[in-house]
Short mmCIF file of C-alpha atoms in Angstrom, two decimals:
data_model
loop_
_atom_site.label_atom_id
_atom_site.label_comp_id
_atom_site.label_asym_id
_atom_site.label_seq_id
_atom_site.Cartn_x
_atom_site.Cartn_y
_atom_site.Cartn_z
CA UNK A 39 -64.76 -35.56 -22.85
CA UNK A 40 -63.59 -33.65 -19.74
CA UNK A 41 -64.36 -36.70 -17.61
CA UNK A 42 -62.60 -39.09 -19.87
CA UNK A 43 -59.48 -36.92 -19.89
CA UNK A 44 -59.59 -36.92 -16.32
CA UNK A 45 -59.97 -40.79 -16.09
CA UNK A 46 -63.14 -40.40 -14.33
CA UNK A 47 -64.62 -43.44 -16.02
CA UNK A 48 -67.42 -43.74 -13.42
CA UNK A 49 -68.52 -40.37 -14.48
CA UNK A 50 -68.61 -41.12 -17.90
CA UNK A 51 -70.97 -44.29 -17.04
CA UNK A 52 -73.20 -42.02 -15.02
CA UNK A 53 -73.54 -39.67 -17.68
CA UNK A 54 -74.06 -42.15 -20.61
CA UNK A 55 -76.64 -44.09 -18.44
CA UNK A 56 -78.61 -40.89 -17.56
CA UNK A 57 -78.58 -39.87 -21.05
CA UNK A 58 -79.75 -43.20 -22.32
CA UNK A 59 -82.50 -43.73 -19.36
CA UNK A 60 -83.83 -39.97 -19.08
CA UNK A 61 -83.19 -37.79 -21.97
CA UNK A 62 -83.63 -40.39 -24.68
CA UNK A 63 -86.07 -43.22 -22.98
CA UNK A 64 -88.23 -41.30 -20.70
CA UNK A 65 -88.18 -38.19 -22.69
CA UNK A 66 -87.18 -37.88 -26.50
CA UNK A 67 -88.10 -41.49 -27.58
CA UNK A 68 -91.46 -41.15 -25.54
CA UNK A 69 -92.30 -38.24 -27.52
CA UNK A 70 -91.31 -39.34 -30.98
CA UNK A 71 -92.90 -43.12 -30.78
CA UNK A 72 -96.29 -41.39 -32.14
CA UNK A 73 -94.66 -39.94 -35.21
CA UNK A 74 -92.40 -43.00 -35.96
CA UNK A 75 -95.18 -45.57 -35.31
CA UNK A 76 -98.09 -43.39 -37.27
CA UNK A 77 -96.91 -41.27 -39.66
CA UNK A 78 -96.20 -42.04 -43.25
CA UNK A 79 -92.64 -43.20 -44.22
CA UNK A 80 -91.84 -39.92 -46.37
CA UNK A 81 -93.29 -37.38 -43.74
CA UNK A 82 -90.75 -34.87 -43.08
CA UNK A 83 -91.36 -35.02 -39.35
CA UNK A 84 -90.75 -38.81 -39.29
CA UNK A 85 -87.62 -38.42 -41.54
CA UNK A 86 -86.23 -35.78 -39.64
CA UNK A 87 -86.80 -37.81 -36.38
CA UNK A 88 -84.92 -40.88 -37.99
CA UNK A 89 -82.19 -38.48 -39.06
CA UNK A 90 -81.76 -37.32 -35.63
CA UNK A 91 -81.56 -40.74 -33.94
CA UNK A 92 -78.91 -41.95 -36.60
CA UNK A 93 -76.67 -39.09 -35.35
CA UNK A 94 -77.24 -39.67 -31.53
CA UNK A 95 -76.70 -43.39 -32.24
CA UNK A 96 -73.61 -42.35 -33.92
CA UNK A 97 -72.00 -40.06 -31.29
CA UNK A 98 -73.08 -42.60 -28.39
CA UNK A 99 -71.33 -45.50 -30.04
CA UNK A 100 -68.30 -43.55 -30.58
CA UNK A 101 -68.53 -42.46 -26.77
CA UNK A 102 -69.26 -46.02 -25.47
CA UNK A 103 -66.69 -47.65 -27.67
CA UNK A 104 -63.64 -47.50 -25.25
CA UNK A 105 -65.63 -48.98 -22.23
CA UNK A 106 -67.79 -51.63 -24.04
CA UNK A 107 -65.55 -52.33 -27.01
CA UNK A 108 -67.19 -55.49 -28.42
CA UNK A 109 -70.67 -54.52 -27.90
CA UNK A 110 -70.07 -50.99 -29.17
CA UNK A 111 -68.00 -52.51 -32.56
CA UNK A 112 -70.89 -55.00 -33.07
CA UNK A 113 -73.73 -52.50 -32.66
CA UNK A 114 -71.70 -50.21 -35.38
CA UNK A 115 -71.21 -53.17 -37.62
CA UNK A 116 -74.91 -53.78 -37.90
CA UNK A 117 -76.07 -50.64 -38.14
CA UNK A 118 -73.51 -49.71 -41.11
CA UNK A 119 -73.48 -52.96 -42.83
CA UNK A 120 -75.99 -54.89 -41.43
CA UNK A 121 -73.54 -57.64 -40.51
CA UNK A 122 -71.77 -59.07 -37.35
CA UNK A 123 -68.26 -57.64 -38.37
CA UNK A 124 -67.27 -54.41 -40.26
CA UNK A 125 -63.81 -53.50 -41.58
CA UNK A 126 -64.59 -50.08 -40.85
CA UNK A 127 -64.43 -50.73 -37.12
CA UNK A 128 -66.05 -48.12 -34.45
CA UNK A 129 -62.49 -48.13 -33.07
CA UNK A 130 -61.51 -46.51 -36.33
CA UNK A 131 -63.75 -43.55 -36.08
CA UNK A 132 -63.07 -40.06 -34.82
CA UNK A 133 -64.29 -38.94 -31.45
CA UNK A 134 -67.74 -36.99 -32.15
CA UNK A 135 -68.04 -33.55 -32.45
CA UNK A 136 -71.33 -31.71 -32.94
CA UNK A 137 -71.29 -28.95 -35.49
CA UNK A 138 -71.53 -25.56 -33.74
CA UNK A 139 -74.98 -24.68 -35.88
CA UNK A 140 -76.62 -27.54 -33.95
CA UNK A 141 -76.41 -25.57 -30.59
CA UNK A 142 -78.94 -22.74 -30.13
CA UNK A 143 -79.41 -21.25 -26.63
CA UNK A 144 -82.68 -19.92 -27.52
CA UNK A 145 -84.13 -23.54 -28.44
CA UNK A 146 -82.69 -24.91 -25.28
CA UNK A 147 -84.17 -22.37 -23.36
CA UNK A 148 -87.72 -22.77 -25.23
CA UNK A 149 -87.67 -26.49 -24.88
CA UNK A 150 -86.44 -26.44 -21.17
CA UNK A 151 -89.78 -24.47 -20.44
CA UNK A 152 -91.63 -26.75 -22.67
CA UNK A 153 -90.55 -29.81 -20.66
CA UNK A 154 -91.16 -27.81 -17.36
CA UNK A 155 -94.68 -27.69 -18.52
CA UNK A 156 -94.76 -31.18 -19.66
CA UNK A 157 -93.93 -32.48 -16.14
CA UNK A 158 -96.86 -30.11 -14.79
CA UNK A 159 -99.26 -31.71 -17.31
CA UNK A 160 -97.93 -35.32 -16.44
CA UNK A 161 -98.37 -34.61 -12.68
CA UNK A 162 -101.94 -33.25 -13.35
CA UNK A 163 -102.84 -36.44 -15.30
CA UNK A 164 -101.59 -38.92 -12.82
CA UNK A 165 -104.18 -38.44 -10.14
CA UNK A 166 -106.83 -39.11 -12.81
CA UNK A 167 -105.33 -42.23 -13.98
CA UNK A 168 -105.05 -43.39 -10.41
CA UNK A 169 -108.84 -42.87 -9.88
CA UNK A 170 -109.52 -44.84 -13.00
CA UNK A 171 -110.92 -41.92 -14.85
CA UNK A 172 -108.51 -41.89 -17.43
CA UNK A 173 -106.18 -44.84 -19.13
CA UNK A 174 -103.52 -43.76 -21.39
CA UNK A 175 -102.34 -40.24 -21.46
CA UNK A 176 -103.80 -39.83 -24.96
CA UNK A 177 -107.04 -40.24 -23.09
CA UNK A 178 -106.57 -36.74 -21.72
CA UNK A 179 -107.42 -33.30 -23.12
CA UNK A 180 -105.37 -30.25 -21.56
CA UNK A 181 -106.20 -26.56 -21.03
CA UNK A 182 -103.31 -24.53 -20.07
CA UNK A 183 -104.08 -20.99 -18.84
CA UNK A 184 -101.69 -18.16 -18.04
CA UNK A 185 -100.69 -14.46 -18.73
CA UNK A 186 -100.18 -13.68 -22.48
CA UNK A 187 -97.16 -11.51 -21.29
CA UNK A 188 -95.66 -14.41 -19.14
CA UNK A 189 -92.73 -16.04 -21.16
CA UNK A 190 -93.30 -19.34 -20.56
CA UNK A 191 -96.82 -19.01 -22.12
CA UNK A 192 -95.70 -17.15 -25.17
CA UNK A 193 -93.30 -20.38 -25.57
CA UNK A 194 -96.29 -22.51 -25.40
CA UNK A 195 -98.23 -20.17 -27.64
CA UNK A 196 -95.19 -20.36 -30.26
CA UNK A 197 -95.25 -24.25 -30.37
CA UNK A 198 -98.92 -24.74 -30.07
CA UNK A 199 -99.04 -27.28 -32.68
CA UNK A 200 -96.47 -29.52 -31.20
CA UNK A 201 -97.96 -29.29 -27.59
CA UNK A 202 -100.20 -32.44 -28.25
CA UNK A 203 -97.10 -34.40 -29.23
CA UNK A 204 -94.80 -33.05 -26.50
CA UNK A 205 -97.29 -33.72 -23.89
CA UNK A 206 -98.53 -37.11 -25.21
CA UNK A 207 -102.15 -35.99 -24.87
CA UNK A 208 -105.05 -35.90 -27.57
CA UNK A 209 -105.69 -32.22 -27.29
CA UNK A 210 -104.15 -29.01 -26.04
CA UNK A 211 -105.82 -25.72 -25.51
CA UNK A 212 -104.38 -22.43 -24.49
CA UNK A 213 -106.49 -19.83 -22.64
CA UNK A 214 -105.28 -16.35 -21.76
CA UNK A 215 -105.79 -15.81 -18.14
CA UNK A 216 -104.22 -13.82 -15.06
CA UNK A 217 -101.98 -16.76 -13.39
CA UNK A 218 -98.51 -15.62 -13.32
CA UNK A 219 -97.33 -19.22 -14.68
CA UNK A 220 -98.81 -21.85 -16.90
CA UNK A 221 -101.54 -23.66 -15.06
CA UNK A 222 -102.78 -26.91 -16.55
CA UNK A 223 -106.15 -28.63 -16.09
CA UNK A 224 -107.19 -31.97 -17.24
CA UNK A 225 -110.34 -33.39 -18.84
CA UNK A 226 -111.04 -36.73 -20.42
CA UNK A 227 -111.39 -36.83 -24.17
CA UNK A 228 -114.75 -38.12 -23.80
CA UNK A 229 -115.67 -34.95 -21.87
CA UNK A 230 -114.96 -32.81 -24.69
CA UNK A 231 -116.66 -35.19 -27.03
CA UNK A 232 -113.78 -36.74 -29.04
CA UNK A 233 -113.75 -39.75 -30.40
CA UNK A 234 -110.34 -42.18 -30.81
CA UNK A 235 -108.68 -43.03 -33.84
CA UNK A 236 -108.16 -46.94 -33.86
CA UNK A 237 -104.64 -46.58 -35.63
CA UNK A 238 -103.20 -43.92 -33.76
CA UNK A 239 -105.25 -43.64 -30.49
CA UNK A 240 -105.42 -40.07 -30.57
CA UNK A 241 -108.86 -38.76 -29.84
CA UNK A 242 -110.26 -36.04 -32.49
CA UNK A 243 -113.61 -34.32 -33.36
CA UNK A 244 -114.30 -36.73 -36.08
CA UNK A 245 -113.00 -39.46 -38.18
CA UNK A 246 -112.94 -39.97 -41.88
CA UNK A 247 -113.60 -43.05 -43.74
CA UNK A 248 -110.94 -44.68 -45.82
CA UNK A 249 -110.58 -48.19 -47.26
CA UNK A 250 -108.79 -49.07 -44.27
CA UNK A 251 -111.79 -48.20 -42.02
CA UNK A 252 -112.59 -44.94 -40.05
CA UNK A 253 -109.31 -42.94 -38.92
CA UNK A 254 -108.17 -39.58 -38.06
CA UNK A 255 -107.26 -36.97 -40.87
CA UNK A 256 -103.71 -37.43 -39.90
CA UNK A 257 -103.77 -41.21 -40.43
CA UNK A 258 -105.80 -40.54 -43.75
CA UNK A 259 -102.69 -38.84 -44.97
CA UNK A 260 -100.37 -41.65 -43.78
CA UNK A 261 -102.47 -44.52 -45.43
CA UNK A 262 -102.72 -42.63 -48.78
CA UNK A 263 -100.63 -44.33 -51.36
#
């Protein structure tokens, strides 16, 4: 908004491009792919992600409308009416304003910490992938050690159930240690005797039998009528 008011349109382009390529594509959408592709259509995690994407699209389309008017208007029409033209044009919409309750300094700080550890995990995985010991990141099982009193390790513990999804690996274990900051160690899922689910490709301790074949417990729930 400040860049627009200052007529720094090159800055608007840079910010929007970085948001799409880094924040969305390389981070947010990369993490969400698993739940969007594999969870059941009515699963709250999948539905909440779709809601977030809906709001992101609405805001981004409005921001880009002054700069790519035809493309933004066409995207808006298809999203809102599923046709090429909508009488309720994107150019008739108000400038996006996020509700105040969507902003939380605490949540922002926690996820900044999680993303820093995610970068550390990705860096630890890469040498094994380069050596051919791992294929996809889902072939990896992670152990993260750290001091329980450390703020970053405490954040990991708080969000332990979501770490495998955030790091895009099959398993994450947390171990108390003396390291002043979290340290990630990588193993192959085979080394932990985990079995790959043929539906979601996550490795789990055991598969369950269903009419659709043997899948992980999470996929059993997604396939249930």
